[in-house]
Coordinates of C-alpha atoms in Angstrom, one line a residue:
M101 CA -27.6 86.2 -40.8
C102 CA -29.0 82.8 -40.4
S103 CA -28.7 81.0 -43.9
F104 CA -25.4 80.5 -45.7
K105 CA -25.1 79.0 -49.1
F106 CA -21.9 77.2 -50.0
Y107 CA -21.0 77.4 -53.8
M108 CA -19.3 74.2 -54.7
A109 CA -19.6 75.4 -58.5
Y110 CA -17.1 77.8 -58.5
T111 CA -13.4 77.8 -59.0
E112 CA -11.3 80.6 -57.1
D113 CA -11.0 82.9 -60.2
E114 CA -14.7 82.3 -61.1
A115 CA -15.7 83.1 -57.4
K116 CA -13.6 86.8 -57.6
V117 CA -15.7 87.6 -60.7
F118 CA -19.0 87.2 -58.4
G119 CA -17.6 88.7 -55.3
I120 CA -17.9 85.2 -53.3
I121 CA -15.5 82.7 -51.8
A122 CA -14.5 79.6 -53.6
V123 CA -15.5 76.5 -51.5
D124 CA -13.2 73.8 -51.0
D125 CA -13.7 70.8 -48.8
G126 CA -11.8 72.4 -45.9
L127 CA -14.2 75.4 -45.7
L128 CA -17.1 73.3 -46.6
Y129 CA -16.7 71.1 -43.4
E130 CA -15.6 74.2 -41.1
G131 CA -18.7 76.2 -42.6
F132 CA -20.9 73.2 -41.8
K133 CA -19.4 72.8 -38.3
K134 CA -20.1 76.5 -37.3
V135 CA -24.0 76.3 -38.6
R136 CA -24.1 73.3 -36.6
D137 CA -22.8 74.9 -33.6
M138 CA -25.2 78.1 -34.2
I139 CA -28.2 75.4 -34.3
A140 CA -27.2 74.0 -31.1
E141 CA -27.3 77.6 -29.5
G142 CA -30.9 77.9 -30.8
Y143 CA -30.3 80.0 -34.0
P144 CA -32.6 79.1 -36.7
C145 CA -29.6 78.4 -39.1
L146 CA -29.2 76.8 -42.1
A147 CA -26.5 75.7 -44.4
M148 CA -27.4 75.5 -48.5
V149 CA -25.4 74.0 -51.0
H150 CA -24.9 74.4 -54.8
A151 CA -23.7 71.0 -56.0
E152 CA -21.5 71.1 -59.1
N153 CA -18.0 69.7 -59.5
M154 CA -16.4 72.2 -61.6
E155 CA -13.0 70.8 -62.1
I156 CA -14.8 68.0 -64.3
I157 CA -17.0 70.6 -65.8
H158 CA -14.1 72.8 -67.2
R159 CA -12.7 69.8 -68.8
E160 CA -15.9 68.6 -70.5
K161 CA -16.7 72.1 -71.6
K162 CA -13.1 72.5 -73.2
R163 CA -13.9 69.3 -75.0
L164 CA -17.3 70.2 -76.3
I165 CA -16.2 73.6 -77.6
A166 CA -13.4 71.7 -79.6
E167 CA -15.9 69.6 -81.2
G168 CA -17.9 72.7 -82.4
R169 CA -21.2 72.2 -80.3
N170 CA -23.4 75.1 -79.8
D171 CA -26.8 73.9 -78.7
L172 CA -28.6 73.8 -75.4
K173 CA -28.0 69.9 -74.7
A174 CA -24.2 70.8 -75.0
W175 CA -24.6 72.8 -71.8
T176 CA -25.9 69.9 -69.9
D177 CA -23.4 67.8 -71.8
A178 CA -20.8 70.0 -70.4
R179 CA -22.1 69.5 -66.9
P180 CA -22.7 65.6 -66.4
E181 CA -25.3 64.3 -63.8
F182 CA -22.7 62.7 -62.0
C183 CA -21.0 66.1 -61.4
E184 CA -24.1 67.3 -59.2
E185 CA -24.4 63.7 -57.7
E186 CA -20.6 63.7 -56.7
C187 CA -20.8 67.0 -54.8
L188 CA -24.0 65.9 -53.1
R189 CA -22.4 62.6 -51.6
R190 CA -19.5 64.8 -50.2
A191 CA -21.8 67.4 -48.8
F192 CA -23.9 64.8 -47.2
F193 CA -20.8 62.8 -46.0
F194 CA -19.8 65.9 -44.0
I195 CA -23.2 66.7 -42.7
E196 CA -23.7 63.3 -41.5
E197 CA -20.3 63.1 -39.6
L198 CA -21.1 66.6 -38.1
G199 CA -24.9 65.5 -37.2
S200 CA -26.0 68.8 -38.7
R201 CA -28.8 69.8 -41.3
L202 CA -28.4 70.9 -44.9
Y203 CA -30.6 72.5 -47.4
V204 CA -29.9 71.4 -51.2
V205 CA -30.9 74.1 -53.6
H206 CA -32.3 73.3 -57.1
L207 CA -31.9 69.4 -56.8
T208 CA -32.1 68.4 -60.6
V209 CA -30.9 64.8 -60.9
A210 CA -32.5 61.5 -60.3
K211 CA -29.7 59.8 -58.5
G212 CA -29.7 63.0 -56.3
V213 CA -33.6 62.3 -55.4
D214 CA -32.2 58.7 -54.2
L215 CA -29.3 60.1 -52.4
V216 CA -31.9 62.4 -50.4
R217 CA -34.1 59.3 -49.7
E218 CA -31.1 57.3 -48.6
M219 CA -30.2 59.9 -46.3
H220 CA -33.7 60.5 -44.7
R221 CA -33.9 56.8 -44.2
R222 CA -30.5 56.8 -42.0
G223 CA -32.0 59.8 -40.2
V224 CA -29.9 62.8 -41.8
D225 CA -31.7 66.0 -41.9
I226 CA -31.7 66.9 -45.6
I227 CA -34.1 69.3 -46.9
A228 CA -34.4 69.4 -50.8
E229 CA -35.6 71.8 -53.2
T230 CA -36.2 72.0 -57.0
C231 CA -37.5 74.8 -59.2
P232 CA -40.3 75.1 -61.9
H233 CA -37.9 75.1 -64.9
Y234 CA -36.6 71.8 -64.1
L235 CA -40.2 70.4 -64.2
T236 CA -41.2 72.0 -67.1
Y237 CA -38.2 71.9 -69.7
T238 CA -35.7 69.6 -70.5
K239 CA -32.1 69.6 -72.1
H240 CA -34.0 68.5 -75.4
D241 CA -35.8 71.7 -75.7
H242 CA -33.5 73.7 -77.9
D243 CA -36.2 74.2 -80.7
K244 CA -38.6 75.7 -77.9
I245 CA -36.5 77.9 -75.8
G246 CA -32.8 77.7 -77.4
F247 CA -30.2 79.5 -75.6
L248 CA -32.7 81.2 -73.2
G249 CA -32.6 77.6 -71.4
K250 CA -29.0 78.0 -70.1
V251 CA -28.8 77.8 -66.4
N252 CA -26.6 76.2 -63.6
P253 CA -27.3 73.4 -62.8
P254 CA -28.5 72.7 -66.2
L255 CA -31.9 71.4 -67.6
R256 CA -31.8 67.6 -67.6
D257 CA -33.1 64.7 -69.2
T258 CA -37.1 63.5 -69.1
V259 CA -35.8 60.7 -66.6
D260 CA -34.6 63.0 -64.1
Q261 CA -37.9 65.2 -64.6
E262 CA -40.2 62.4 -63.7
K263 CA -38.1 61.6 -60.8
L264 CA -38.4 65.1 -59.4
W265 CA -42.3 64.9 -59.6
E266 CA -42.2 61.8 -58.0
A267 CA -40.3 63.5 -55.3
L268 CA -42.4 66.1 -54.7
Q269 CA -45.3 63.9 -54.5
D270 CA -43.7 61.4 -51.9
G271 CA -42.0 64.1 -49.9
T272 CA -38.5 63.7 -50.6
I273 CA -38.4 67.1 -52.1
N274 CA -40.3 69.3 -49.7
N275 CA -39.5 72.9 -51.4
I276 CA -40.0 74.7 -54.6
G277 CA -37.8 77.6 -55.2
A278 CA -37.8 80.1 -58.0
D279 CA -33.9 80.6 -58.4
H280 CA -34.6 83.9 -59.8
S281 CA -31.1 85.0 -61.2
T282 CA -31.3 87.5 -64.0
V283 CA -32.9 90.8 -65.4
V284 CA -30.9 91.1 -68.4
P285 CA -32.6 91.8 -71.8
R286 CA -32.8 89.1 -74.3
K287 CA -30.1 90.1 -76.6
D288 CA -27.5 89.9 -73.6
K289 CA -29.1 86.5 -72.4
V290 CA -28.5 84.7 -75.6
G291 CA -25.0 86.2 -76.5
D292 CA -23.4 84.7 -79.4
G293 CA -24.4 81.0 -78.5
I294 CA -24.4 78.7 -75.7
W295 CA -20.9 79.3 -74.3
S296 CA -21.1 83.1 -73.9
A297 CA -25.1 83.2 -73.0
I298 CA -25.7 84.3 -69.6
P299 CA -27.1 81.5 -67.3
G300 CA -30.3 82.0 -65.3
F301 CA -33.7 83.5 -66.0
P302 CA -36.5 85.7 -64.2
M303 CA -38.6 83.2 -62.2
T304 CA -40.1 84.9 -59.2
G305 CA -43.3 86.1 -61.0
C306 CA -43.6 83.0 -63.1
S307 CA -43.5 80.1 -60.3
L308 CA -46.9 80.0 -58.9
P309 CA -49.0 80.4 -62.1
V310 CA -46.6 77.8 -63.9
M311 CA -46.9 75.4 -61.1
L312 CA -50.9 75.8 -61.1
H313 CA -50.9 75.0 -64.6
V314 CA -48.4 72.2 -64.8
A315 CA -49.1 70.6 -61.5
V316 CA -52.4 71.0 -60.2
H317 CA -54.5 71.1 -63.3
T318 CA -52.7 68.0 -64.6
G319 CA -53.3 66.3 -61.4
R320 CA -49.7 65.9 -60.5
L321 CA -50.0 67.5 -57.1
S322 CA -53.0 68.6 -55.0
F323 CA -53.5 72.3 -54.4
E324 CA -53.0 71.8 -50.8
R325 CA -49.6 70.1 -51.5
L326 CA -48.6 72.8 -53.8
V327 CA -49.3 75.4 -51.0
E328 CA -47.1 73.2 -48.6
L329 CA -44.3 73.3 -51.2
T330 CA -44.5 76.9 -51.8
S331 CA -45.4 78.4 -48.4
Y332 CA -45.7 76.3 -45.5
N333 CA -42.7 74.3 -45.8
V334 CA -40.5 77.2 -47.0
A335 CA -41.4 79.3 -43.9
R336 CA -40.8 76.3 -41.7
T337 CA -37.2 75.9 -43.4
Y338 CA -36.2 79.3 -42.8
G339 CA -37.3 79.7 -39.3
L340 CA -40.2 82.1 -40.1
L341 CA -42.8 80.1 -38.2
P342 CA -45.1 81.3 -36.5
Q343 CA -45.2 84.3 -38.1
K344 CA -45.3 83.6 -41.8
G345 CA -46.6 80.4 -43.9
D346 CA -50.0 79.7 -42.5
I347 CA -53.3 81.1 -41.9
A348 CA -53.9 80.9 -38.4
P349 CA -54.5 83.3 -35.4
G350 CA -50.9 85.1 -34.7
F351 CA -49.6 84.6 -37.9
D352 CA -49.4 87.7 -40.3
A353 CA -52.5 88.1 -42.8
D354 CA -50.3 87.1 -45.8
I355 CA -52.9 85.6 -48.2
V356 CA -52.9 85.2 -52.0
L357 CA -56.2 84.6 -53.5
V358 CA -56.1 82.3 -56.8
D359 CA -58.5 82.1 -59.7
L360 CA -57.9 78.3 -60.8
E361 CA -59.9 78.8 -64.0
K362 CA -58.5 82.0 -65.0
V363 CA -56.4 81.7 -68.4
R364 CA -53.7 84.4 -69.5
H365 CA -51.5 84.4 -72.3
V366 CA -47.9 85.0 -71.4
T367 CA -46.0 88.0 -72.5
P368 CA -42.9 89.5 -71.1
E369 CA -45.0 92.3 -69.4
V370 CA -47.0 89.8 -67.4
W371 CA -44.2 89.4 -64.8
H372 CA -43.2 93.1 -64.1
S373 CA -39.6 91.9 -64.5
A374 CA -36.9 94.2 -65.9
A375 CA -36.2 91.4 -68.3
D376 CA -38.0 91.5 -71.8
W377 CA -38.5 87.8 -72.1
S378 CA -39.4 84.8 -70.1
L379 CA -39.2 80.8 -70.4
Y380 CA -42.9 81.0 -70.8
D381 CA -43.6 83.6 -73.3
G382 CA -46.5 82.2 -75.6
W383 CA -47.8 79.9 -72.9
D384 CA -51.4 79.9 -71.8
L385 CA -51.4 79.6 -68.4
K386 CA -54.5 78.2 -66.5
G387 CA -54.5 79.5 -62.6
W388 CA -53.5 83.0 -61.5
P389 CA -53.2 84.8 -58.5
V390 CA -56.0 87.8 -58.5
R391 CA -55.1 89.2 -55.0
T392 CA -52.0 89.4 -53.1
M393 CA -52.2 90.5 -49.2
V394 CA -49.3 91.2 -47.0
R395 CA -50.2 91.6 -43.4
G396 CA -53.6 92.6 -44.4
V397 CA -52.9 95.1 -47.0
T398 CA -53.5 94.3 -50.6
V399 CA -50.1 94.9 -52.6
A400 CA -50.9 93.0 -56.0
L401 CA -54.3 93.1 -57.6
D402 CA -55.3 91.4 -61.0
G403 CA -51.8 91.3 -62.1
E404 CA -50.8 94.8 -61.1
I405 CA -48.9 96.0 -58.2
V406 CA -50.8 98.2 -56.1
G407 CA -48.8 98.3 -52.8
S408 CA -46.0 100.6 -51.6
Q409 CA -42.5 99.7 -51.4
E410 CA -42.4 101.0 -47.8
H411 CA -44.8 98.0 -46.8
G412 CA -42.1 95.6 -46.9
Q413 CA -40.6 94.5 -43.6
Y414 CA -37.5 92.7 -42.7
I415 CA -38.3 89.6 -40.8
P416 CA -35.8 88.9 -37.9
R417 CA -35.2 85.4 -36.5
D418 CA -34.2 85.7 -33.1
I419 CA -32.5 83.0 -31.0
Q420 CA -35.6 81.8 -29.1
K421 CA -36.8 80.3 -32.4
K422 CA -35.8 76.8 -32.6
P423 CA -35.1 75.2 -35.9
A424 CA -38.1 73.1 -37.1
A425 CA -37.9 69.6 -37.6

């Protein structure tokens, strides 16, 4: 195992429900130190962090429930931006002290972008990721998606969204992730309102078509930059070079052919997900993958899965592969 995700977002009781370990500062520091030592031994090792201060969030949530709030924005208000910023500052402090590297999953806040830039200026090895939903929706979109938009960290404001786009353009954020986290039916997802709704949504199948539509066709990102963000940089981050992430001699023949002019109306069936909904139902997305090849074999064609489950392989990352800079 080479990737270790540290959840700063759960108390001990909450962590037990999900079968994970609550992370206090001592465990965070010790974990980061262990990852640093593994990197020094030659492993392509990576520490990852979900940054949210739950001690503050629980108090804000209790206050908003008492006020009778029950809307998408209330979920964001219960998880203020500074709760993410504070945890990032703490994690960055430990990483800088240890001289190690850190991957920030699903960055959402403008001040987080500023912090990553500052760390880069100081020579600290921080890799930042954001996700399509933070680039396409905000906390003000209750009328569009309602309780379906509940996610952790939450959808933010338009100011944060614009800063994320800027960071993708200038290289402060270098990876785009899906954060696919649920396959529950719509009725279970929305529950009785924002406080009982289940956080997260199906995103794996959505990510590339959504980004082609909102990034490439709007001119926010070049097609080449999107390929970097979704393929090459991800492979480099996780130590999968020189097998995955590029089209070159010696690499696996993993190729996605895209029709940039193809338009499809989105319905839940499009994504082949166990969920009967998505955040993008009703959208007309322009730009779709039409053929996906894994090691030279076509596994998806015109939106249908045609490959065998047995074709998938685990990619070991051996000790000889040094982590990419």
